[in-house]
Tab-separated table of C-alpha atoms in Angstrom:
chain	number	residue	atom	x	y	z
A	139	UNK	CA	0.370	-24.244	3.202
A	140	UNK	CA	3.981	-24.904	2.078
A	141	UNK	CA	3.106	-26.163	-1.168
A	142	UNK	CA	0.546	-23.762	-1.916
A	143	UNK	CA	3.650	-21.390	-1.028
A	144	UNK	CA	5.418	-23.037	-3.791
A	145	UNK	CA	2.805	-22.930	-6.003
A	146	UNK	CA	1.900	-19.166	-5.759
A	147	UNK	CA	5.902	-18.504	-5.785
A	148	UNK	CA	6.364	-20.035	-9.444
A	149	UNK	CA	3.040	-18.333	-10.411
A	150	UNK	CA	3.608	-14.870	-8.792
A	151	UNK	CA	6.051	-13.211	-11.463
A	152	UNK	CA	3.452	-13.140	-14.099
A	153	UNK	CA	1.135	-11.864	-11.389
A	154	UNK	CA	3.601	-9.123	-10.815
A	155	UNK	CA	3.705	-8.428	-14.599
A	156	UNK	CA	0.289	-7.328	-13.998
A	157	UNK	CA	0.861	-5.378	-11.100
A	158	UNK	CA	3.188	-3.357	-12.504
A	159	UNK	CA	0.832	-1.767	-14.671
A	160	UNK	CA	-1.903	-1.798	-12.324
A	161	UNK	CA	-1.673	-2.047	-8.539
A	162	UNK	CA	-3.199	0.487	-6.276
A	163	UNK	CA	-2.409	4.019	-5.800
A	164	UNK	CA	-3.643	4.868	-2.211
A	165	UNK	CA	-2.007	3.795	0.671
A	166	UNK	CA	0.218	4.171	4.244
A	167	UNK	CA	2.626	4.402	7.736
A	168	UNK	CA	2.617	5.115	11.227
A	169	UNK	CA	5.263	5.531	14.085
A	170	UNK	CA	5.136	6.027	17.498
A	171	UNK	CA	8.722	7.823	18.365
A	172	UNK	CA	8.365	10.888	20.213
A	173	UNK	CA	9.641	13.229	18.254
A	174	UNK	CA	7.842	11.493	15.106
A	175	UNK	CA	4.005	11.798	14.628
A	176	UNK	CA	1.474	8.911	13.704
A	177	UNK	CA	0.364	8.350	10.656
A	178	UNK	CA	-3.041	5.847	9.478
A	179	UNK	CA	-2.115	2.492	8.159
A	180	UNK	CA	-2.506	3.661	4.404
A	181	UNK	CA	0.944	5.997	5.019
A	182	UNK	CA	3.974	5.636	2.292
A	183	UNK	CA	6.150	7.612	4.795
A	184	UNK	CA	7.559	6.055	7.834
A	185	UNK	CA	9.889	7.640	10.515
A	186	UNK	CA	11.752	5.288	12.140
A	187	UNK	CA	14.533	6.571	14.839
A	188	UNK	CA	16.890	8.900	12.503
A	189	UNK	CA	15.670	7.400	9.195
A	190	UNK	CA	12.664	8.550	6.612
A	191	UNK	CA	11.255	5.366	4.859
A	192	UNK	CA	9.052	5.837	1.999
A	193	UNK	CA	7.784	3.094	-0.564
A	194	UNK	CA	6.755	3.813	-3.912
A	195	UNK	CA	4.922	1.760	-6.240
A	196	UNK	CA	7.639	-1.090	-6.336
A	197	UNK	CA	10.687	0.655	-4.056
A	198	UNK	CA	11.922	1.072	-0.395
A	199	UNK	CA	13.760	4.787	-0.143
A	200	UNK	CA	15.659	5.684	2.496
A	201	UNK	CA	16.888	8.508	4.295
A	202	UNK	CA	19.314	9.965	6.569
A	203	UNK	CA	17.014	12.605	8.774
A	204	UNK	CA	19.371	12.520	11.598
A	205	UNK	CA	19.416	16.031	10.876
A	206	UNK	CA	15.794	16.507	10.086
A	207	UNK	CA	16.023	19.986	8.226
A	208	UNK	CA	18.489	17.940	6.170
A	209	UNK	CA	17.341	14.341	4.715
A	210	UNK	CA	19.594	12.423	2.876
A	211	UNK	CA	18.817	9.901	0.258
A	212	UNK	CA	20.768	6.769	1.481
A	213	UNK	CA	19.505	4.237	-0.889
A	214	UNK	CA	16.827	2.213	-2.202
A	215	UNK	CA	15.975	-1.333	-2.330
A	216	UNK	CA	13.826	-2.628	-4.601
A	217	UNK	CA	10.873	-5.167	-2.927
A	218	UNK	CA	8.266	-5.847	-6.114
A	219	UNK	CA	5.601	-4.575	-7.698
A	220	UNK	CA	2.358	-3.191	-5.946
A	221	UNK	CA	3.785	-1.900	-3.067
A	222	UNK	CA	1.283	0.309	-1.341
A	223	UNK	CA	2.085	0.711	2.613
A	224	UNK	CA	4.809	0.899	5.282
A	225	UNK	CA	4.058	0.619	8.746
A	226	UNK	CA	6.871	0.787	11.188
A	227	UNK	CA	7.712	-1.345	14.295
A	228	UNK	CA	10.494	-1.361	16.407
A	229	UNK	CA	13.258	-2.782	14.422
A	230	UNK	CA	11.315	-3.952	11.504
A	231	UNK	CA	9.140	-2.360	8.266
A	232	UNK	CA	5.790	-4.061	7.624
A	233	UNK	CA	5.023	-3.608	3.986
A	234	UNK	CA	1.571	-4.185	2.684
A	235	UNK	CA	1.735	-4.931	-1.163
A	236	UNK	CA	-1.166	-6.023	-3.544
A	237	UNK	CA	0.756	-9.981	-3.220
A	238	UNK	CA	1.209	-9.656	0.152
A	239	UNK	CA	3.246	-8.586	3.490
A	240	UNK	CA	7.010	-7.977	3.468
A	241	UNK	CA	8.772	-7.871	6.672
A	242	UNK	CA	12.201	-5.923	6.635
A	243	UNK	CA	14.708	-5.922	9.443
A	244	UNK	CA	16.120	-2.342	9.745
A	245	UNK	CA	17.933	-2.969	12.459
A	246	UNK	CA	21.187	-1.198	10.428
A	247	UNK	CA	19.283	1.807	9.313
A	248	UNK	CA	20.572	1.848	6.144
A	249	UNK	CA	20.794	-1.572	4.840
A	250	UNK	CA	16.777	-2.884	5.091
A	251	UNK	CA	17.558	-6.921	4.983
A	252	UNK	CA	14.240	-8.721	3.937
A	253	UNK	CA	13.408	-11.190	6.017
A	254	UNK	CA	9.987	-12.948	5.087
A	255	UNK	CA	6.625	-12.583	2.921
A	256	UNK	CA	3.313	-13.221	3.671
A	257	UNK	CA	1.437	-13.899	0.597
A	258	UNK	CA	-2.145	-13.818	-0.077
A	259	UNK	CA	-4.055	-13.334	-3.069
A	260	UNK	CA	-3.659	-9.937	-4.750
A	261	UNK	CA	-5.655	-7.596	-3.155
A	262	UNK	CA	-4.924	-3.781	-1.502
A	263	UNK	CA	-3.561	-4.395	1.866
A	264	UNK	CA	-2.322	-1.883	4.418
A	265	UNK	CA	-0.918	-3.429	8.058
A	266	UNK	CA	-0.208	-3.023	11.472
A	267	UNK	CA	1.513	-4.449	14.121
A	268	UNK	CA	1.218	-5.146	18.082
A	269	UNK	CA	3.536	-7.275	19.800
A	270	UNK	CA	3.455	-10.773	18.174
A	271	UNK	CA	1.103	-9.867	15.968
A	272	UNK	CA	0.120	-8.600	12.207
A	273	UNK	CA	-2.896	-7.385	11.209
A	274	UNK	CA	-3.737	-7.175	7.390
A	275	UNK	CA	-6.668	-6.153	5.949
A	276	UNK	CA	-7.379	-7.437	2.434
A	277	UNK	CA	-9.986	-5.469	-0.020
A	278	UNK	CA	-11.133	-6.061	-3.464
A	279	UNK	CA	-11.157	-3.058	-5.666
A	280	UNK	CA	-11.360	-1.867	-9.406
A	281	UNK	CA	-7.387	-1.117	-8.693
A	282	UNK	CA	-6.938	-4.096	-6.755
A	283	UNK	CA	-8.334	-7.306	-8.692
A	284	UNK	CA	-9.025	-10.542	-7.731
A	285	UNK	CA	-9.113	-9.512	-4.079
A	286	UNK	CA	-10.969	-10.858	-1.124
A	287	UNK	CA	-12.547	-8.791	1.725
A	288	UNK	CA	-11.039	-10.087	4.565
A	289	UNK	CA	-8.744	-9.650	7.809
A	290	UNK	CA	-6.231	-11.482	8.289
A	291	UNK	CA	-4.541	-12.021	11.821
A	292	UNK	CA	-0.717	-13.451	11.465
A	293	UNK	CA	1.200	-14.500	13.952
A	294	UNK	CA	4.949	-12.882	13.512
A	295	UNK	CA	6.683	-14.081	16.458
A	296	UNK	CA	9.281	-15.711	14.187
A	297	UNK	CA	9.687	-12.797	11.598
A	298	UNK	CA	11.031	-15.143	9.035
A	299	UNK	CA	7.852	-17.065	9.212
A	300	UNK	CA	5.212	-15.168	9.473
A	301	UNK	CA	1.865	-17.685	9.668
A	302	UNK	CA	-1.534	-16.856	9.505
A	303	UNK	CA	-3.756	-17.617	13.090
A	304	UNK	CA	-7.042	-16.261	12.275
A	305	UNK	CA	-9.110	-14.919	8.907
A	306	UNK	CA	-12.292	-12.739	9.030
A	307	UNK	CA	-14.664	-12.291	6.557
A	308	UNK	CA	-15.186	-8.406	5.833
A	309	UNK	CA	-17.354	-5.941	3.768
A	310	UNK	CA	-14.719	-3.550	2.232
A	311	UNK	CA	-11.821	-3.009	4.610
A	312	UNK	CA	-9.598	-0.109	4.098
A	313	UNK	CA	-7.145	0.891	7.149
A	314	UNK	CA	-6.790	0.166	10.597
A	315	UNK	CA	-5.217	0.424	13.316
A	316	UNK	CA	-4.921	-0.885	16.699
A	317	UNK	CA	-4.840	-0.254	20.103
A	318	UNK	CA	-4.064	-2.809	23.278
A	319	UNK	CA	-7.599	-5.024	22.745
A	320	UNK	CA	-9.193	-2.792	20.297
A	321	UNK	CA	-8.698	-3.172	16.620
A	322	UNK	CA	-10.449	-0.239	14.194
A	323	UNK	CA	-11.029	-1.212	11.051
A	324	UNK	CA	-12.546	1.408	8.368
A	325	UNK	CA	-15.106	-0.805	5.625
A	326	UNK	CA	-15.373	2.375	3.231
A	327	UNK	CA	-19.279	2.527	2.686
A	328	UNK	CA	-19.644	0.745	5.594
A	329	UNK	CA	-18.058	3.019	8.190
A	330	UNK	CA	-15.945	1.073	10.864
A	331	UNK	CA	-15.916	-1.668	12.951
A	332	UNK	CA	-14.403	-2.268	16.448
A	333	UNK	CA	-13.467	-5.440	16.666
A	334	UNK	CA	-11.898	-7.142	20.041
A	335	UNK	CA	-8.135	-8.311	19.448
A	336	UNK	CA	-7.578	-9.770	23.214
A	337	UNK	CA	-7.385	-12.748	21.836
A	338	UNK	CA	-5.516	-13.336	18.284
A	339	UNK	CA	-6.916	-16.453	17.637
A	340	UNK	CA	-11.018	-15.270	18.341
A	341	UNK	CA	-11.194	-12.197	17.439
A	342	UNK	CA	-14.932	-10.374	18.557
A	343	UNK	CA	-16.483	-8.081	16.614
A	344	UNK	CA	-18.216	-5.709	18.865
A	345	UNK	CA	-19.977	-3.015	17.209
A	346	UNK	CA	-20.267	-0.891	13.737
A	347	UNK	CA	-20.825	3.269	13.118
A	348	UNK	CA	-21.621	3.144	9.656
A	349	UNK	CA	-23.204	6.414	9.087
A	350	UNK	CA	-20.158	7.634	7.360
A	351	UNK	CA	-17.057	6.558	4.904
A	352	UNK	CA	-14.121	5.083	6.344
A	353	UNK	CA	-10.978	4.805	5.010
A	354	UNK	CA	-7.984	5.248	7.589
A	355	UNK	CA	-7.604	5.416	11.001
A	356	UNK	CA	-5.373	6.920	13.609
A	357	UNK	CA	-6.731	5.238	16.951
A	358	UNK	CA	-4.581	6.521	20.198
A	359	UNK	CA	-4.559	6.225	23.685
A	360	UNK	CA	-8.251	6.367	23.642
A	361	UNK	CA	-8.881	8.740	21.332
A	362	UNK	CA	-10.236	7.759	17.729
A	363	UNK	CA	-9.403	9.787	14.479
A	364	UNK	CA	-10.927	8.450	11.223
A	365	UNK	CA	-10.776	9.857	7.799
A	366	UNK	CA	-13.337	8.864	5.178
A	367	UNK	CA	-14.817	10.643	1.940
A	368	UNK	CA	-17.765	12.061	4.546
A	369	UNK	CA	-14.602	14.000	6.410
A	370	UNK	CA	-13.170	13.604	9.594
A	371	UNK	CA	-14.390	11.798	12.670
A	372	UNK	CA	-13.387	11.852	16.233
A	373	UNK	CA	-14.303	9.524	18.972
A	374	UNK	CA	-13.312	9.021	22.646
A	375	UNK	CA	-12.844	4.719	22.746
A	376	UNK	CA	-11.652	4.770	27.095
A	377	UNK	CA	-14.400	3.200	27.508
A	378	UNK	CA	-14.307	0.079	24.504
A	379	UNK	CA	-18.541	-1.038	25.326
A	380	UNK	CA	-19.355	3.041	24.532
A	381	UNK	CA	-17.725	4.668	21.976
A	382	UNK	CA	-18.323	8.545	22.286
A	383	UNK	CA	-19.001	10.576	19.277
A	384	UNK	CA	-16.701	13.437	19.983
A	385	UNK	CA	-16.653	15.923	16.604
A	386	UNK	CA	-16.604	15.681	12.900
A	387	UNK	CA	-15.348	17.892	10.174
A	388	UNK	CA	-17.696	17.903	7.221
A	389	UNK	CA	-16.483	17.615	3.658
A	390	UNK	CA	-17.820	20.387	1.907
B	221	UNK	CA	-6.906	-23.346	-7.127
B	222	UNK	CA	-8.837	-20.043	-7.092
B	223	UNK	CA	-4.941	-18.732	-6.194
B	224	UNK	CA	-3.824	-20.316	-9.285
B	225	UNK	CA	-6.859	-19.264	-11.799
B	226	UNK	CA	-6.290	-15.953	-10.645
B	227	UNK	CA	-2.724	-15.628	-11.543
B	228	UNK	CA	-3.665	-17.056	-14.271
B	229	UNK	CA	-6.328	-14.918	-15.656
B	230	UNK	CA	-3.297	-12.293	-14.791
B	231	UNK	CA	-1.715	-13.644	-17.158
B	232	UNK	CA	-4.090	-13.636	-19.753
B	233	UNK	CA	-4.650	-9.451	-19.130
B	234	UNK	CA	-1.155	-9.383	-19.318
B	235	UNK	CA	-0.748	-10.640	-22.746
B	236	UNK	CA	-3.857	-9.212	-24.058
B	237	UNK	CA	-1.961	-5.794	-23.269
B	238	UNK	CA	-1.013	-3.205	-21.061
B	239	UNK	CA	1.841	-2.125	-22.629
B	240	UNK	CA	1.567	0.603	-25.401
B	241	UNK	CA	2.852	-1.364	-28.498
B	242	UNK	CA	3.551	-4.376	-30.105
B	243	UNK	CA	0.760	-5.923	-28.077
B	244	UNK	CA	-2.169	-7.700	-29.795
B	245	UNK	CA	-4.412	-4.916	-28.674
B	246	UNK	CA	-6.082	-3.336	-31.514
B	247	UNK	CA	-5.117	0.404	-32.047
B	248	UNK	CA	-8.186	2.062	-33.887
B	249	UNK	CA	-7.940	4.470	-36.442
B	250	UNK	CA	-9.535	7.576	-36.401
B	251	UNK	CA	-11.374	9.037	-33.324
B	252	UNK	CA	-12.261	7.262	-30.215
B	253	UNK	CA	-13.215	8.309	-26.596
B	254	UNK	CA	-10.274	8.217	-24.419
B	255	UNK	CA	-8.109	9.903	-22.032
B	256	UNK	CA	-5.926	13.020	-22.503
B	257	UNK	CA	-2.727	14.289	-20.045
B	258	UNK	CA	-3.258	17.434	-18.248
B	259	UNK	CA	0.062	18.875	-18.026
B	260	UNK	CA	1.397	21.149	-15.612
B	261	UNK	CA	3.374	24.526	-15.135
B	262	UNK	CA	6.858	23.412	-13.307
B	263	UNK	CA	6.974	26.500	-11.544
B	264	UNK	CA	3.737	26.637	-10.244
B	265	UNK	CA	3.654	23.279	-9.070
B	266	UNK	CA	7.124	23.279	-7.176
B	267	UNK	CA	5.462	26.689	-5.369
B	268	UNK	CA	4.439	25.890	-1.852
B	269	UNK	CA	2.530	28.175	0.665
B	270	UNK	CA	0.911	28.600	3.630
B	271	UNK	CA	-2.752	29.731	2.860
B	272	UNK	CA	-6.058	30.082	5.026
B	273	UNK	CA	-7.748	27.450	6.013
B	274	UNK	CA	-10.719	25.990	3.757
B	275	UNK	CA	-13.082	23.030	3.677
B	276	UNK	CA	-12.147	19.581	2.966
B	277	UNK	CA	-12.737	18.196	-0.395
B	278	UNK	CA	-11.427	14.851	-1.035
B	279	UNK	CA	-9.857	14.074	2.014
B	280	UNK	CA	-6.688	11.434	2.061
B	281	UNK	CA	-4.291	10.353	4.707
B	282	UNK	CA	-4.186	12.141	7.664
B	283	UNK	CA	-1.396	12.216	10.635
B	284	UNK	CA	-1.555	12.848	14.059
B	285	UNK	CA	1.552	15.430	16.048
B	286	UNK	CA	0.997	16.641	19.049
B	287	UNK	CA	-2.428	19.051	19.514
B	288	UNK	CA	-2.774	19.086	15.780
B	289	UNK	CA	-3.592	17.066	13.144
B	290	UNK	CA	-3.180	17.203	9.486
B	291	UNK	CA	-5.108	16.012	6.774
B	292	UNK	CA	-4.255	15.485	3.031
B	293	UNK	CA	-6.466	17.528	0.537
B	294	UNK	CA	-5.882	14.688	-2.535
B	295	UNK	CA	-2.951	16.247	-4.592
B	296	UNK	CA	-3.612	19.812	-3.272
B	297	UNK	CA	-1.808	19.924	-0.099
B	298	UNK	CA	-2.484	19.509	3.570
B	299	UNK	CA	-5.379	21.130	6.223
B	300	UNK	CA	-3.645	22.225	9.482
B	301	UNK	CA	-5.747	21.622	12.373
B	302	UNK	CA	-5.559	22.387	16.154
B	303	UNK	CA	-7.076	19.348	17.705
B	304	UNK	CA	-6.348	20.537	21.312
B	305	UNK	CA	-10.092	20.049	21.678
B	306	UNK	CA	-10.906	16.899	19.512
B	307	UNK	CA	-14.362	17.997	20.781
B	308	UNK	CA	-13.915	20.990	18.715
B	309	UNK	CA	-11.194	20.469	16.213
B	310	UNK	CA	-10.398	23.973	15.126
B	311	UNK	CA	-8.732	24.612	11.248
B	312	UNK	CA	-5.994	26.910	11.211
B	313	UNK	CA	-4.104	27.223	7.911
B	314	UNK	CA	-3.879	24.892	4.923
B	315	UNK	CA	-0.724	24.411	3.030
B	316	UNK	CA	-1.012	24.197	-0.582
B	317	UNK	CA	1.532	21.475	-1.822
B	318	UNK	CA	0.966	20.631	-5.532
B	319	UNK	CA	0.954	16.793	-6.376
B	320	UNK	CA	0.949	16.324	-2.075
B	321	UNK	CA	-0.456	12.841	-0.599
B	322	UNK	CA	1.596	11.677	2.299
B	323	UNK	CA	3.213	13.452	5.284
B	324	UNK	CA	5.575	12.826	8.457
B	325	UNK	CA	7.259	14.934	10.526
B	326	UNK	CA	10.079	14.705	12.670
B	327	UNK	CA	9.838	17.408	15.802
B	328	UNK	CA	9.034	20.420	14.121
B	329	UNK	CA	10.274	19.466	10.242
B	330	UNK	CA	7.737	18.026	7.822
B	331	UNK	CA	8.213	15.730	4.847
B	332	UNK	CA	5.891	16.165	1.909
B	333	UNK	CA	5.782	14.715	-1.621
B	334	UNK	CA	5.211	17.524	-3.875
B	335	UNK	CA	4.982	15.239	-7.216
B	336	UNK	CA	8.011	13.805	-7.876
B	337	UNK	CA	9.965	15.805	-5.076
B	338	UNK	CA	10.456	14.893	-1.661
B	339	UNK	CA	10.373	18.461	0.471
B	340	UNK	CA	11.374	19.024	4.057
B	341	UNK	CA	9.582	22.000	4.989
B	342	UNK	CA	9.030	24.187	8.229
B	343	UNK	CA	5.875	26.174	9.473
B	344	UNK	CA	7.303	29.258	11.441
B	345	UNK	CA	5.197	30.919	14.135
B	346	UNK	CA	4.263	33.812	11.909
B	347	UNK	CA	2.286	31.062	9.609
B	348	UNK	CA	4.777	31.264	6.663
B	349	UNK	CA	6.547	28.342	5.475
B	350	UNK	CA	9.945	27.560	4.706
B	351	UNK	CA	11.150	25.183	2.218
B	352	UNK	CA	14.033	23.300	3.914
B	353	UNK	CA	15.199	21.605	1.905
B	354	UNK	CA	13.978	19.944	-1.762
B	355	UNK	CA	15.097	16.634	-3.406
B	356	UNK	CA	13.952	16.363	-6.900
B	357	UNK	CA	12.777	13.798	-8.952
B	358	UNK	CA	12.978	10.870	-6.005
B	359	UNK	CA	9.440	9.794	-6.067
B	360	UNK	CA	7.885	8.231	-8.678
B	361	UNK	CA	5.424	9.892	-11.075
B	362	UNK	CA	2.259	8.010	-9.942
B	363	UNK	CA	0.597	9.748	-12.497
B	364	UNK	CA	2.250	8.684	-15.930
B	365	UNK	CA	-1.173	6.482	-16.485
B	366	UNK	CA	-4.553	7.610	-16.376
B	367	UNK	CA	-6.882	5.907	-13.540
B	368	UNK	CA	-8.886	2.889	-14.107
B	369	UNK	CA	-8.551	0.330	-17.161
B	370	UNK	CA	-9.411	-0.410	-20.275
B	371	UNK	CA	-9.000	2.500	-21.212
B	372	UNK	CA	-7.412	4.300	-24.526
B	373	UNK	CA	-5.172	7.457	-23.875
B	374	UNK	CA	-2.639	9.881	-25.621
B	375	UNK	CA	0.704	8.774	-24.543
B	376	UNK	CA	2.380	10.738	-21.714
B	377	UNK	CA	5.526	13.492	-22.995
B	378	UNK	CA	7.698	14.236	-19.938
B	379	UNK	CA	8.799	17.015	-22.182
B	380	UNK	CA	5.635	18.533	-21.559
B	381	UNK	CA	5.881	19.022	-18.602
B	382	UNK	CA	4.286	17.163	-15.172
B	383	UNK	CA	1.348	15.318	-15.405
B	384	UNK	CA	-1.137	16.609	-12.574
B	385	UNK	CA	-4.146	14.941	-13.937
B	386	UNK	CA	-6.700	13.319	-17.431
B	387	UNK	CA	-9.489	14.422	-19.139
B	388	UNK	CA	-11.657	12.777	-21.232
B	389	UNK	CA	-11.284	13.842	-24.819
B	390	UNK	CA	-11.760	12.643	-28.587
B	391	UNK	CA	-8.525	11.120	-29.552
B	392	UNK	CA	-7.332	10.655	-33.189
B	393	UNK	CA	-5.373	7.347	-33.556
B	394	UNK	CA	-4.424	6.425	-29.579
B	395	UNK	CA	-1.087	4.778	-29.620
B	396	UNK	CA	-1.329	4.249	-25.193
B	397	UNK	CA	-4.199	1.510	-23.815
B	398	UNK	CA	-4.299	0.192	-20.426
């Protein structure tokens, strides 16, 4: 795994080259502070304490919302090319790319320090996070070449080396999301998935509802939101073996 | 290996060209199918508003605060709906934000990109909105190449104005290809 490390990190800059003039356009964040809402995993905006985060294609912004009628630019760092999502989490920014996951500490607001990549083939990627754990989903896509279709679990107890604990073969995996031992994951034509994430390592894939589009998710306390080109779909998960249809909002 | 071929084959797009010029793509003469810029009115698409509610199109992201949630209309603006009930979602207003794909909010102040500007807006009680506050020209123009590849297209003039979208079209002599 090191070596291949080496390998990709010699070969990624003409990789990037690419990217730059590709990568993919949609994408993500999420938060859970109080006075914040929650975003799907396919957010560019984050809020994190008194600080607006928002990628763009190849750049981390940041402001100052400490007084929120009143954001302040603070900075920008630059990360790479193909950055797509930003998903919040305590004192760190998960950043899916089209190369792979960037972890940030932001534990000085103002001064994101970069602290490790995870680095897959180039593929669209949003990500969240629970506890010890990373969940990346990995699509192929006219926007997102040479991708696979896959989820990948990675453990990031040590943040500066994130490593990879479990990889799932899937259909066309947009965003997910996760919550306690249930993981959502929207396959676009394929509807969604809810998968079992008790265990990291063995993750169980319990049941599909493919009769519409998925692309994001917003799964909470349970209490399911997904968004899809069909229009919106609500579900009550309390009960993980019976998911309850609960409304939908047709596209026109 | 497959890691490696595929940066590799990367590379090869690469040099066979993205970039407009000096790039061994070759340029026709004359007219060929491509891609034209749909500019935009700078006025019109800085004006934000609170209208009523309609149907969802091409829905994006969406984002979850308190009762209500709020969905992304794909570069149109955002559906405001009371989810009180998420057994009967109710729609309540839509804000039309030009250019508009992601949102947060922080208590009762929302963050929108409206093209290239970042806006911090707030929805009074009597359904009007106020623009906070507006920071121009901090997010990137995601829209400075056309969608998809291989693809010929006029070249984008920021003097024109904002790009808000392509259309196919005969072009004479394309000097843009990506």
């Amino acid at each position: 795994m090191k070596k291949m490390n080496k390998t990709l990190f010699a070969i990624i800059p003409i990789g990037l080259l690419l990217l730059a003039f590709s990568g993919c356009e949609e994408s993500n964040d999420s938060m859970r502070l109080d006075s914040a809402g929650q975003a799907g995993s396919m957010a560019r905006f984050a809020i994190s304490k008194n600080n607006l985060y928002i990628v763009d294609n190849q750049n981390l912004l940041f402001f100052d919302i400490a007084d929120a009628t009143n954001p302040e630019p603070k900075g920008r760092v630059n990360i790479g090319f193909g950055i797509e999502t930003i998903f919040p989490y305590r004192n760190n920014l998960f950043i899916g790319s089209t190369t792979g996951m960037h972890i940030y500490d932001i534990s000085t607001p103002t001064n994101p320090v970069k602290l490790s990549v995870y680095r897959h083939v180039t593929a669209c990627d949003p990500v969240v996070v629970q506890d010890n754990y990373a969940y990346v989903t990995i699509r192929d896509g006219v926007e997102c070449r040479f991708g696979e279709n896959q989820l990948d679990v990675v453990d990031i107890s040590n943040l500066r080396e994130p490593q990879a604990v479990s990889t799932y073969l899937m259909y066309n995996p947009h965003g997910l999301g996760i919550d306690g031992m249930s993981l959502f994951v929207t396959e676009g034509e394929q509807g969604l998935k809810i998968i079992d994430a008790s265990d990291p390592f063995n993750l169980v894939f319990r049941f599909e509802i493919n009769s519409f589009h998925g692309y994001d998710v917003i799964p909470n306390n349970g209490h399911l939101i997904a968004i899809g080109k069909d229009g919106l779909y609500q579900y009550d998960y309390s009960n993980p073996d019976n998911m309850t249809f609960l409304s939908k909002i047709s596209v026109q | 290996m497959k890691i490696y071929f595929c940066q590799l084959l990367a590379f090869l797009i690469v040099i066979s060209g993205c970039i407009n010029e000096d790039q061994p793509v070759a340029f026709p003469e004359g007219e060929v199918e491509g891609l034209k810029p749909i500019y935009g009115n700078l006025a019109e698409l800085k004006d934000i508003r609170i209208e009523a509610p309609r149907q969802l199109e091409r829905p994006g992201k969406i984002y979850r605060k308190g009762g209500f949630l709020y969905i992304n209309e794909l570069a149109k603006g955002v559906h405001i709906i009371d989810n009180t009930d998420p057994s009967s979602p109710e729609p309540v207003a839509f804000i039309s934000i030009p250019g508009n794909v992601d949102i947060a909010a922080k208590g009762d102040v929302f963050y929108f990109d409206n093209y290239n500007d970042l806006v911090a807006v707030r929805i009074t009680s009597g359904n009007q909105v106020e623009v906070l506050k507006r920071i121009e020209d901090v997010l990137p123009a995601g829209n400075n190449f056309p969608p998809g590849n291989d693809v010929y297209f006029e070249c984008v003039d920021a003097r024109k104005g904002v790009v808000t979208g392509w259309e196919a079209t005969i072009l004479v002599s394309p000097k843009c290809y990506r």
